[in-house]
Coordinates of C-alpha atoms in Angstrom, one line a residue:
Chain L
M21 CA 93.2 87.6 72.6
S22 CA 92.0 89.3 69.4
N23 CA 88.9 91.6 69.5
G24 CA 87.7 89.0 67.0
R25 CA 87.7 86.1 69.2
F26 CA 86.5 88.4 72.3
I27 CA 83.5 89.3 70.5
L28 CA 82.7 85.6 69.3
L29 CA 83.3 84.3 73.0
A30 CA 81.1 87.1 74.4
C31 CA 78.2 86.3 72.2
L32 CA 78.5 82.6 72.9
V33 CA 78.3 83.5 76.4
G34 CA 75.3 85.6 75.7
V35 CA 73.6 82.7 73.7
A36 CA 74.1 80.2 76.7
L37 CA 72.7 82.8 79.0
V38 CA 69.5 83.3 77.0
G39 CA 69.7 79.5 76.4
A40 CA 69.7 78.7 79.7
S41 CA 67.1 81.2 80.8
T42 CA 64.4 78.9 78.6
F43 CA 65.1 76.1 81.0
V44 CA 64.1 78.2 84.1
T45 CA 60.7 77.5 85.3
N46 CA 60.5 80.0 87.9
E47 CA 60.1 83.3 86.4
Y48 CA 61.8 85.3 89.5
Y49 CA 65.1 83.9 88.6
V50 CA 64.7 85.4 85.3
F51 CA 63.8 88.8 86.7
A52 CA 66.8 88.6 89.4
A53 CA 69.1 87.7 86.4
Y54 CA 67.6 90.8 84.5
F55 CA 68.5 93.0 87.3
V56 CA 72.2 91.8 87.3
L57 CA 72.6 92.2 83.7
Q58 CA 71.1 95.5 83.9
Y59 CA 74.0 96.5 86.4
V60 CA 76.5 94.7 84.3
V61 CA 75.7 97.4 81.5
L62 CA 75.5 100.3 84.0
A63 CA 78.8 99.4 85.8
T64 CA 80.6 98.8 82.4
A65 CA 79.2 102.1 81.1
W66 CA 80.4 103.9 84.2
N67 CA 83.6 102.3 84.3
I68 CA 84.4 104.1 80.6
L69 CA 84.5 107.2 82.1
G70 CA 85.1 106.7 85.7
G71 CA 87.8 103.7 85.3
Y72 CA 89.6 104.4 81.8
V73 CA 89.5 108.2 82.3
G74 CA 89.1 109.0 86.1
Y75 CA 86.3 111.1 85.8
V76 CA 83.7 110.1 88.4
N77 CA 80.1 110.4 87.2
F78 CA 77.6 110.6 90.2
G79 CA 74.6 110.7 87.7
T80 CA 73.8 107.3 86.6
T81 CA 70.4 107.9 88.0
A82 CA 69.8 110.8 85.9
F83 CA 71.1 109.3 82.6
L84 CA 69.1 105.8 83.4
A85 CA 66.1 107.9 84.2
I86 CA 66.3 109.8 81.0
G87 CA 66.4 106.6 79.0
L88 CA 63.5 105.1 81.2
Y89 CA 61.2 108.2 80.7
S90 CA 62.1 108.8 76.8
A91 CA 61.1 105.3 76.2
A92 CA 58.0 105.5 78.4
A93 CA 56.9 108.9 76.8
L94 CA 57.8 107.3 73.3
N95 CA 55.8 104.2 74.0
K96 CA 52.5 106.3 75.0
W97 CA 52.9 108.8 71.8
L98 CA 53.9 106.3 69.1
D99 CA 53.6 102.8 70.5
L100 CA 57.3 102.2 69.0
P101 CA 58.7 98.4 70.2
I102 CA 61.7 98.6 72.3
P103 CA 64.3 97.8 69.8
V104 CA 63.7 101.0 68.7
L105 CA 63.6 102.9 71.6
I106 CA 66.9 101.7 73.0
P107 CA 69.1 103.4 70.3
I108 CA 66.7 106.6 70.7
A109 CA 67.4 106.7 74.3
G110 CA 71.2 105.9 73.5
V111 CA 71.1 109.2 71.5
L112 CA 69.4 111.1 73.9
C113 CA 72.0 110.1 76.8
G114 CA 74.8 110.2 74.8
A115 CA 74.2 113.7 73.9
V116 CA 73.6 114.7 77.5
G117 CA 76.7 113.3 78.8
L118 CA 78.5 115.2 76.1
A119 CA 76.8 118.3 77.1
M120 CA 77.4 117.8 80.7
G121 CA 81.1 116.9 79.5
Y122 CA 81.6 119.7 77.3
L123 CA 80.3 122.2 80.1
T124 CA 82.3 120.9 83.1
I125 CA 84.9 118.4 82.1
R126 CA 87.3 120.9 81.3
L127 CA 87.6 122.2 84.4
R128 CA 88.9 119.7 87.3
G129 CA 87.3 116.2 87.5
V130 CA 85.5 117.3 90.9
Y131 CA 83.4 119.9 89.0
F132 CA 82.3 117.2 86.6
T133 CA 81.5 114.8 89.5
I134 CA 79.1 117.7 91.2
A135 CA 77.5 118.8 88.1
T136 CA 76.4 115.0 87.5
L137 CA 75.4 114.6 90.9
A138 CA 73.2 118.0 90.7
L139 CA 72.1 116.7 87.5
S140 CA 69.6 113.8 88.6
V141 CA 68.0 116.5 91.0
V142 CA 67.2 118.7 88.2
V143 CA 65.9 115.9 85.8
Q144 CA 63.8 114.4 88.8
T145 CA 62.5 118.3 88.9
F146 CA 61.8 118.2 85.2
I147 CA 60.0 114.7 85.3
T148 CA 57.8 115.3 88.2
N149 CA 56.6 118.5 86.4
W150 CA 56.1 116.7 83.1
D151 CA 52.5 115.9 83.2
Y152 CA 52.3 113.5 80.1
V153 CA 54.2 110.6 81.6
G154 CA 52.2 111.2 84.6
G155 CA 54.0 113.9 87.0
S156 CA 54.6 112.7 90.3
R157 CA 51.8 110.2 90.2
G158 CA 53.7 107.9 87.6
I159 CA 52.4 106.0 84.4
Y160 CA 51.5 102.4 83.8
I161 CA 53.2 101.0 80.6
M162 CA 51.0 98.4 78.9
R163 CA 52.7 95.5 77.8
P164 CA 51.3 92.6 75.7
S165 CA 51.0 89.3 77.8
E166 CA 52.8 87.4 74.7
I167 CA 55.1 88.0 72.1
P168 CA 56.0 86.0 68.9
V169 CA 59.3 83.8 69.4
F170 CA 60.1 84.2 73.1
G171 CA 56.9 83.3 74.6
T172 CA 56.6 85.4 77.7
Y173 CA 57.5 89.3 77.6
V174 CA 60.1 88.6 80.7
A175 CA 61.9 86.2 78.3
Y176 CA 61.9 88.8 75.6
L177 CA 63.1 91.3 77.8
F178 CA 66.3 89.3 79.4
F179 CA 66.9 88.5 75.9
L180 CA 67.2 92.3 75.0
M181 CA 69.2 92.8 78.3
T182 CA 71.6 90.2 77.4
V183 CA 72.2 91.5 74.0
L184 CA 72.9 95.1 75.7
A185 CA 75.3 93.7 78.2
V186 CA 77.2 91.8 75.5
A187 CA 77.3 95.2 73.5
A188 CA 78.5 97.0 76.5
V189 CA 81.2 94.7 77.5
V190 CA 82.9 94.2 73.8
T191 CA 82.5 98.0 73.4
A192 CA 84.4 98.4 77.1
R193 CA 87.2 95.8 75.9
V194 CA 87.5 97.0 72.5
I195 CA 88.3 100.7 73.7
E196 CA 90.6 99.4 76.3
R197 CA 92.8 97.7 73.6
S198 CA 92.5 100.4 71.3
T199 CA 94.6 103.8 70.8
F200 CA 91.6 105.6 72.1
G201 CA 91.5 103.4 75.0
F202 CA 95.4 103.9 75.7
G203 CA 95.0 107.7 75.1
L204 CA 92.3 107.5 77.9
A205 CA 94.4 105.8 80.3
A206 CA 97.5 108.4 79.6
I207 CA 94.7 110.9 80.7
R208 CA 93.8 109.1 83.8
D209 CA 97.6 108.8 84.7
D210 CA 98.4 112.4 84.2
E211 CA 96.4 114.6 82.1
T212 CA 99.1 117.4 81.6
A213 CA 101.7 115.2 80.7
A214 CA 99.1 113.4 78.0
A215 CA 98.3 116.8 76.8
A216 CA 101.8 117.6 76.2
S217 CA 102.4 114.3 74.2
G218 CA 100.0 115.2 72.1
V219 CA 96.8 113.5 73.3
P220 CA 93.7 115.0 72.3
V221 CA 92.6 115.3 75.7
L222 CA 89.4 117.1 75.7
R223 CA 88.1 115.2 72.4
L224 CA 88.9 111.9 74.1
K225 CA 87.1 112.7 77.3
L226 CA 84.1 114.3 75.7
I227 CA 83.8 110.8 73.5
A228 CA 84.4 108.7 76.6
A229 CA 81.6 110.7 78.4
A230 CA 78.9 110.4 75.6
I231 CA 79.9 106.5 75.1
S232 CA 79.4 106.2 79.0
G233 CA 76.3 108.1 79.2
A234 CA 74.7 106.4 75.7
L235 CA 75.0 103.0 77.2
M236 CA 73.3 103.8 80.5
G237 CA 70.6 105.8 78.7
M238 CA 70.1 102.2 76.6
A239 CA 69.9 100.2 79.9
G240 CA 67.1 102.4 81.0
A241 CA 65.1 102.0 77.8
P242 CA 63.7 98.8 78.6
L243 CA 63.3 99.5 82.1
P244 CA 59.7 100.6 82.1
F245 CA 58.3 97.5 80.3
Y246 CA 59.9 95.6 83.0
L247 CA 58.7 97.5 86.1
T248 CA 55.2 98.3 84.2
Y249 CA 54.7 101.3 86.8
V250 CA 57.1 104.2 86.9
E251 CA 57.2 107.1 88.9
P252 CA 59.9 109.8 89.8
T253 CA 60.6 108.8 93.5
S254 CA 61.5 105.1 92.7
S255 CA 63.1 105.7 89.3
F256 CA 65.3 108.5 90.8
S257 CA 66.6 105.9 93.7
L258 CA 70.3 106.6 94.5
A259 CA 70.7 103.0 94.6
Y260 CA 71.4 103.1 90.8
T261 CA 74.2 105.2 91.2
V262 CA 75.8 104.0 94.3
N263 CA 75.8 100.4 92.6
S264 CA 77.2 101.4 89.5
V265 CA 80.1 103.4 91.3
A266 CA 80.5 100.6 93.7
M267 CA 80.3 97.6 91.4
P268 CA 83.7 98.7 89.3
L269 CA 85.7 99.8 92.5
V270 CA 84.8 96.5 93.8
G271 CA 85.6 94.7 90.8
G272 CA 88.7 96.7 89.5
T273 CA 88.5 99.5 87.5
T274 CA 91.5 99.5 85.2
S275 CA 90.1 96.5 83.1
W276 CA 86.4 95.7 81.6
L277 CA 86.5 92.5 83.5
G278 CA 86.3 94.4 87.0
P279 CA 82.9 96.1 86.4
V280 CA 81.5 92.7 85.3
I281 CA 82.9 90.9 88.5
G282 CA 81.5 93.7 90.6
A283 CA 78.2 93.7 88.8
V284 CA 77.7 89.9 89.4
L285 CA 79.0 89.7 92.8
L286 CA 77.2 92.5 94.2
G287 CA 74.0 92.2 92.1
T288 CA 73.4 88.6 93.1
M289 CA 74.3 89.2 96.9
Q290 CA 71.7 92.2 96.5
Q291 CA 69.0 90.1 94.8
A292 CA 69.5 87.4 97.8
M293 CA 69.5 89.8 100.2
T294 CA 66.4 91.7 99.2
V295 CA 64.5 88.5 99.5
L296 CA 66.3 87.2 102.6
I297 CA 66.4 90.6 104.6
S298 CA 65.4 93.6 103.0
S299 CA 66.4 96.2 100.4
S300 CA 67.8 99.2 102.8
V301 CA 69.7 96.6 104.4
N302 CA 71.6 95.6 101.3
L303 CA 72.1 99.1 100.1
L304 CA 73.6 99.8 103.5
V305 CA 76.1 96.5 102.8
V306 CA 76.8 98.1 99.3
G307 CA 78.1 101.7 100.8
V308 CA 80.1 99.7 103.3
L309 CA 81.9 97.6 100.8
L310 CA 82.4 100.5 98.7
V311 CA 84.4 102.3 101.5
I312 CA 86.3 99.4 102.6
F313 CA 87.3 98.5 99.1
V314 CA 88.3 102.1 98.2
I315 CA 90.6 102.0 101.7
A316 CA 91.6 98.4 102.0
A317 CA 92.0 97.4 98.3
P318 CA 92.2 100.4 96.2
N319 CA 92.6 98.1 93.0
G320 CA 89.5 96.0 93.7
I321 CA 89.0 92.2 93.3
L322 CA 91.3 92.2 90.2
G323 CA 94.1 94.0 92.0
L324 CA 93.9 91.7 94.8
I325 CA 94.1 88.5 92.6
R326 CA 97.0 90.2 90.8
S327 CA 98.9 90.7 93.9
I328 CA 98.4 87.3 95.0
R329 CA 99.7 86.0 91.9
G330 CA 102.7 88.3 92.5
K331 CA 102.4 89.5 88.8
K332 CA 104.1 92.5 87.5
P333 CA 102.0 94.9 85.1
D334 CA 101.0 92.7 82.1
P335 CA 100.7 94.4 78.5
E336 CA 97.5 92.2 78.1
T337 CA 95.4 93.6 81.1
N338 CA 97.4 97.0 81.8
P339 CA 96.8 99.6 78.7
L340 CA 99.7 102.0 79.8
A341 CA 102.1 98.7 79.8
A342 CA 101.1 98.0 76.6
M343 CA 101.4 101.2 75.1
L344 CA 105.1 101.3 76.8
V345 CA 105.7 98.1 75.0
A346 CA 104.2 99.6 71.7
E347 CA 106.4 102.5 71.8
K348 CA 109.5 100.3 72.2
R349 CA 108.4 98.4 69.6
S350 CA 108.3 100.8 67.2
S351 CA 111.2 102.8 68.2
Q352 CA 113.5 99.6 67.5
Chain R
M3 CA 51.3 149.0 96.9
G4 CA 50.2 146.5 94.5
L5 CA 49.5 142.9 95.2
Y6 CA 52.4 141.8 92.8
A7 CA 55.0 144.2 94.3
G8 CA 54.1 142.9 97.8
L9 CA 54.4 139.2 96.5
L10 CA 57.6 140.1 95.1
L11 CA 58.9 141.7 98.3
D12 CA 57.6 139.1 100.6
S13 CA 59.7 136.4 98.2
I14 CA 62.8 138.4 98.1
V15 CA 62.8 138.9 101.8
S16 CA 62.0 135.2 102.6
G17 CA 64.7 134.4 100.1
V18 CA 67.3 136.5 102.0
L19 CA 66.3 134.7 105.2
V20 CA 66.6 131.2 103.8
G21 CA 69.9 132.3 101.9
G22 CA 71.4 133.0 105.1
F23 CA 70.8 129.9 106.3
Y24 CA 72.1 128.2 103.1
A25 CA 75.2 129.8 103.8
A26 CA 75.7 128.0 107.2
M27 CA 75.0 124.6 104.7
A28 CA 77.5 125.9 102.5
V29 CA 80.7 127.2 104.8
G30 CA 81.9 123.7 105.8
I31 CA 82.1 122.7 102.3
S32 CA 83.5 126.1 101.4
I33 CA 86.3 125.3 104.3
A34 CA 86.8 121.6 103.0
F35 CA 86.7 122.1 99.3
G36 CA 87.6 125.6 98.7
M37 CA 90.6 125.5 101.6
L38 CA 91.5 122.3 101.9
G39 CA 90.7 120.7 98.0
I40 CA 88.8 117.9 100.0
S41 CA 85.5 117.3 98.0
N42 CA 83.3 116.1 101.0
I43 CA 80.0 115.3 99.2
A44 CA 79.3 113.5 102.5
H45 CA 78.5 117.2 104.2
P46 CA 74.9 117.4 103.3
A47 CA 74.5 113.9 104.9
L48 CA 76.3 114.9 108.0
I49 CA 73.9 118.2 108.4
L50 CA 70.8 115.7 108.4
L51 CA 72.7 113.7 111.1
G52 CA 73.1 117.0 112.9
S53 CA 69.3 117.3 112.3
F54 CA 68.3 113.9 113.8
I55 CA 70.6 114.6 116.9
A56 CA 68.5 117.7 117.6
Y57 CA 65.4 115.9 117.0
V58 CA 66.2 113.0 119.3
L59 CA 67.5 115.3 122.3
N60 CA 64.4 117.8 121.7
S61 CA 61.9 115.0 121.5
R62 CA 63.3 113.1 124.4
F63 CA 64.5 115.5 126.9
G64 CA 63.0 118.9 125.3
W65 CA 66.4 120.3 124.7
D66 CA 66.8 123.4 122.9
P67 CA 67.4 122.4 119.1
I68 CA 70.1 125.1 118.6
L69 CA 71.7 124.6 122.1
V70 CA 71.9 121.0 120.8
G71 CA 73.7 122.1 117.6
V72 CA 76.1 124.0 119.6
L73 CA 76.9 121.4 122.0
A74 CA 77.1 118.8 119.1
T75 CA 79.8 120.7 117.5
V76 CA 82.2 119.2 119.9
P77 CA 81.6 115.5 118.7
F78 CA 81.2 116.7 115.1
Y79 CA 84.8 118.4 115.4
F80 CA 86.2 114.9 116.5
L81 CA 84.4 113.1 114.0
G82 CA 85.8 115.5 111.3
A83 CA 89.3 115.1 112.7
L84 CA 89.0 111.2 112.5
L85 CA 87.6 111.3 108.9
Y86 CA 90.4 113.5 108.0
T87 CA 93.1 111.2 109.4
A88 CA 91.2 108.0 107.5
Y89 CA 91.2 110.2 104.6
E90 CA 94.9 111.5 104.7
F91 CA 96.2 108.0 105.4
A92 CA 94.2 106.0 102.7
F93 CA 94.0 108.8 99.8
E94 CA 96.3 111.7 100.2
R95 CA 99.2 109.8 101.1
R96 CA 98.7 107.7 98.1
G97 CA 97.9 110.4 95.9
T98 CA 94.7 108.6 94.7
Q99 CA 92.2 111.3 96.4
L100 CA 90.3 112.2 93.3
I101 CA 88.5 109.1 92.0
R102 CA 88.7 107.0 95.3
G103 CA 88.5 109.8 98.1
L104 CA 85.1 111.0 96.1
A105 CA 84.2 107.5 96.3
F106 CA 84.7 107.3 99.9
F107 CA 82.7 110.4 100.9
F108 CA 79.9 109.2 98.5
G109 CA 80.2 105.8 100.5
L110 CA 80.1 108.0 103.5
L111 CA 77.0 110.0 102.3
F112 CA 75.2 106.6 101.6
I113 CA 75.8 105.1 104.8
T114 CA 74.7 107.8 106.8
E115 CA 71.4 108.3 104.7
V116 CA 70.7 104.7 104.7
G117 CA 71.7 104.4 108.3
L118 CA 69.6 107.2 109.3
Q119 CA 66.5 105.9 107.4
L120 CA 67.0 102.4 109.1
I121 CA 66.5 104.1 112.4
F122 CA 63.9 106.8 111.8
G123 CA 62.3 105.7 108.8
V124 CA 61.2 107.8 105.9
D125 CA 58.5 110.1 107.6
Y126 CA 58.9 113.7 108.2
R127 CA 60.1 114.8 111.9
L128 CA 60.1 118.3 113.3
V129 CA 61.3 119.7 116.6
E130 CA 59.3 122.0 119.3
A131 CA 60.5 125.3 120.6
P132 CA 58.9 128.4 121.7
Y133 CA 60.1 130.3 118.8
I134 CA 59.0 128.2 115.9
G135 CA 55.4 129.2 115.6
P136 CA 55.2 133.2 115.8
S137 CA 55.8 135.5 112.7
Y138 CA 56.2 139.2 112.6
N139 CA 54.6 140.9 109.9
I140 CA 55.2 144.5 108.4
G141 CA 53.0 145.6 105.7
P142 CA 52.9 142.7 102.7
V143 CA 56.3 141.1 104.3
S144 CA 56.1 138.4 106.7
L145 CA 58.9 137.5 109.0
P146 CA 58.6 133.9 110.4
V147 CA 60.8 133.4 113.5
R148 CA 61.8 130.4 112.8
M149 CA 63.3 131.7 109.5
L150 CA 65.1 134.6 111.4
I151 CA 66.6 133.0 114.1
P152 CA 68.7 130.2 111.7
F153 CA 69.5 133.2 109.6
L154 CA 70.7 135.3 112.3
A155 CA 72.6 132.4 113.9
S156 CA 74.0 131.9 110.4
V157 CA 75.3 135.4 110.0
L158 CA 77.0 134.8 113.3
L159 CA 78.5 131.8 112.8
L160 CA 80.0 133.3 109.4
I161 CA 81.3 136.3 111.2
G162 CA 82.9 134.2 113.9
L163 CA 84.4 132.0 111.2
Q164 CA 85.6 135.1 109.1
L165 CA 87.4 136.4 112.3
F166 CA 88.9 133.1 113.3
F167 CA 90.3 132.7 109.8
T168 CA 91.8 136.3 109.4
R169 CA 92.8 137.0 113.0
T170 CA 94.2 133.9 114.8
F171 CA 97.4 131.9 114.3
T172 CA 95.5 128.9 113.7
G173 CA 93.0 130.4 111.1
R174 CA 95.9 132.0 109.1
A175 CA 97.4 128.6 108.9
I176 CA 94.6 127.3 107.5
M177 CA 94.3 129.8 104.9
A178 CA 98.0 129.2 104.1
V179 CA 97.8 125.7 104.1
A180 CA 95.2 126.3 101.2
Q181 CA 97.6 128.1 99.1
D182 CA 100.8 126.7 99.8
K183 CA 101.6 123.6 101.6
F184 CA 105.7 123.4 101.2
A185 CA 105.9 126.9 102.4
L186 CA 103.9 126.3 105.2
Q187 CA 106.0 123.7 106.5
L188 CA 109.1 125.8 105.9
M189 CA 107.4 128.2 108.5
G190 CA 107.5 125.1 111.0
A191 CA 103.8 124.3 110.7
A192 CA 102.7 120.9 110.2
P193 CA 100.2 120.7 106.9
V194 CA 98.5 117.8 108.2
R195 CA 97.7 118.8 111.6
I196 CA 96.4 122.4 110.4
K197 CA 94.1 120.5 107.6
R198 CA 92.6 118.1 110.4
I199 CA 92.0 121.1 112.5
A200 CA 90.4 122.4 109.5
F201 CA 88.2 119.6 108.0
G202 CA 87.2 119.3 112.1
I203 CA 85.9 123.0 111.9
S204 CA 84.2 122.1 108.7
T205 CA 82.4 119.2 109.9
A206 CA 81.4 120.8 113.5
T207 CA 79.6 123.6 111.2
A208 CA 77.4 120.2 110.0
S209 CA 75.9 119.9 113.6
L210 CA 74.8 123.6 113.5
A211 CA 73.5 123.7 110.2
G212 CA 71.6 120.5 110.9
A213 CA 69.9 122.3 113.9
F214 CA 69.0 125.3 111.8
L215 CA 67.7 123.2 109.1
I216 CA 65.2 121.3 111.4
I217 CA 64.1 124.5 112.8
L218 CA 63.1 125.8 109.5
Q219 CA 61.5 122.7 108.3
P220 CA 60.5 119.0 108.9
V221 CA 63.4 116.6 107.8
E222 CA 63.6 113.2 106.4
P223 CA 66.9 111.3 105.9
S224 CA 67.2 111.6 102.1
M225 CA 66.6 115.2 102.1
G226 CA 70.6 116.1 102.2
R227 CA 70.7 114.9 98.4
D228 CA 68.6 117.6 97.3
Y229 CA 71.0 120.2 98.9
I230 CA 74.0 118.8 97.2
G231 CA 73.6 120.8 94.1
R232 CA 72.4 123.8 96.1
I233 CA 75.5 123.7 98.4
F234 CA 78.2 123.3 95.8
A235 CA 76.5 126.2 93.3
I236 CA 76.7 128.7 96.3
C237 CA 80.6 127.5 96.9
V238 CA 81.3 127.8 93.3
L239 CA 79.4 130.9 92.7
G240 CA 80.8 132.6 95.9
G241 CA 84.2 131.6 94.7
I242 CA 86.0 128.7 96.1
G243 CA 87.2 129.4 99.6
S244 CA 85.9 132.9 100.2
L245 CA 83.3 133.2 103.1
P246 CA 82.1 136.6 102.3
G247 CA 81.5 135.1 98.7
T248 CA 79.9 132.2 100.2
F249 CA 77.4 134.5 102.0
I250 CA 76.3 136.8 99.1
A251 CA 76.0 133.4 96.6
A252 CA 73.6 132.0 99.4
V253 CA 71.4 134.8 99.4
I254 CA 71.6 135.2 95.7
V255 CA 70.5 131.6 95.4
G256 CA 68.1 131.9 97.9
V257 CA 66.3 134.6 96.5
A258 CA 66.3 133.4 93.1
E259 CA 64.6 130.4 94.4
S260 CA 62.0 132.2 96.6
I261 CA 61.2 134.3 93.3
T262 CA 60.8 130.9 91.2
A263 CA 58.8 129.2 94.0
T264 CA 56.5 132.4 94.2
F265 CA 55.7 132.8 90.7
Y266 CA 56.0 129.4 88.9
G267 CA 55.5 126.9 91.7
P268 CA 57.7 125.3 94.5
S269 CA 58.2 122.1 92.4
W270 CA 60.5 124.2 89.7
S271 CA 63.0 125.5 92.8
P272 CA 65.4 122.7 92.7
A273 CA 66.3 123.3 88.9
I274 CA 67.6 127.0 90.0
A275 CA 70.6 126.0 91.9
F276 CA 71.7 123.9 89.2
G277 CA 71.4 126.4 86.4
F278 CA 73.1 128.7 88.6
L279 CA 76.0 126.2 89.1
L280 CA 76.3 125.5 85.3
I281 CA 76.6 129.1 84.7
A282 CA 79.2 129.9 87.1
L283 CA 81.0 126.8 85.8
V284 CA 81.1 128.0 82.4
V285 CA 81.4 131.8 82.8
R286 CA 83.4 132.0 85.9
P287 CA 84.6 129.2 87.6
A288 CA 86.7 131.1 89.8
G289 CA 83.3 132.6 91.4
L290 CA 82.1 136.0 92.3
F291 CA 84.6 136.6 94.9
G292 CA 87.4 133.9 93.8
R293 CA 91.2 134.5 92.8
A294 CA 90.9 133.9 89.0

């Protein structure tokens, strides 16, 4: 499928989602769907660096919180609307991703991982000490009860998150099928060999880190309006980090579809379990699923499906195979 | 002596004491990450597990927390050996240890933390022992016994481990496996078995560090997370795999944090270790005592 047709299809799915949500009378379901879509964005964003390049980011919480708090602060200061806050959060978090990458990514991947894990502790320290956004006491966000065109504010937030999810998935898929994406896959498979074959390793990794961080920050920008009250402890819940790692790994990390499958599956399961049992139990389940999947099904659900079908690597879904096919064609 | 100088001296001393304890926390990572190349980020959660074992046996039967820490090294050793066996089988053999191995330990961190939370809740827990209350005072410097004991015990632990790694056959084999797995194989030692022993020892130190932690301060299950940055900062700063380096780096981080807490407020100290980590990664990734 060409990029153009994929984008059209993704937009149609988005329109259908928003359209369907207007028929839902119980607002709780719209909230639950928002939660799942937020994880589609986070899992897809994580996968651009984690799945395509093989650099594991354990700092999703930090990026999400930077997006969240920059939106909360700018809303308090200038009363900016969310569609303006989202790109600002994106630029900020893209810059943080770039800086983080620049400082650590040149070393072995593990150092990047540890630095991102420590980053969330530092961001939390700064926000806890930042009085303008309430410090450790937290901050209330006023939102209008009604908004033109959309009616309720929840419908408006759901629309924005759908747009973000469509944009994230389209970005991931376009990257996957581009020379940029093939370069990333080459780095993942063998960094030294990639560098030797002329792939600009450092530059590609940094761009991937920036895009990944920016998408995570954008997912965080509408969150204060969704929660209406934010404070550091719950904003820095490790749940965001563990979910955004577990979802792509459970779904499958080599293609854009894996994180979407993982996010929809685990996200829906968590919403159901939070209502039926408790939120700490569902996080325990996510942890267990993560461990089981990395041991027993290293290529996730997509990998399981492929092995059941007994398919060989297919150029459509495997960037490396596609690169080899392209090379063969050009040399003939 | 002026008030300011007294305050500074006191914070340096308490920083050194806390730093010694940080070394006990970091030594397990230094062995796993530095010598074996296994990035066990679940280590801080295992330390918390050690703290809660000490808490349970102390509050139920009145056992001494350090004694519990020492006794628990045995089950922790076997837990570590078991973890390494699973890790070796699932990741090292397939060569996928980087991304999936990290996710594996991250999942383990999460399971331990949420599991402890489900059992013990989010309240702070503490232990009782005769040495937790008293404190010596030398001029402006106070030496609380609950800080002195973990410090001295950590120093003993590090000296013991250093002797083990430099003087015994198994210890030398572990150092060798870190440097050249294939050469070791040629000498007739089995790398997987050696690494299993080393990872067992690394995990066993978590039970001791956990006991020291709960003597030093009350604990709650998610606390381990705050220590991740600190522990890795110490390991990287000290030079991956060097135990004397780990100790010196732990004291440096401890003193820096203590001075920050005294003069700028304790809410800023978590950012210190991260600053050190970033500086170390940028300026000298091999660490103060590492092989460059």
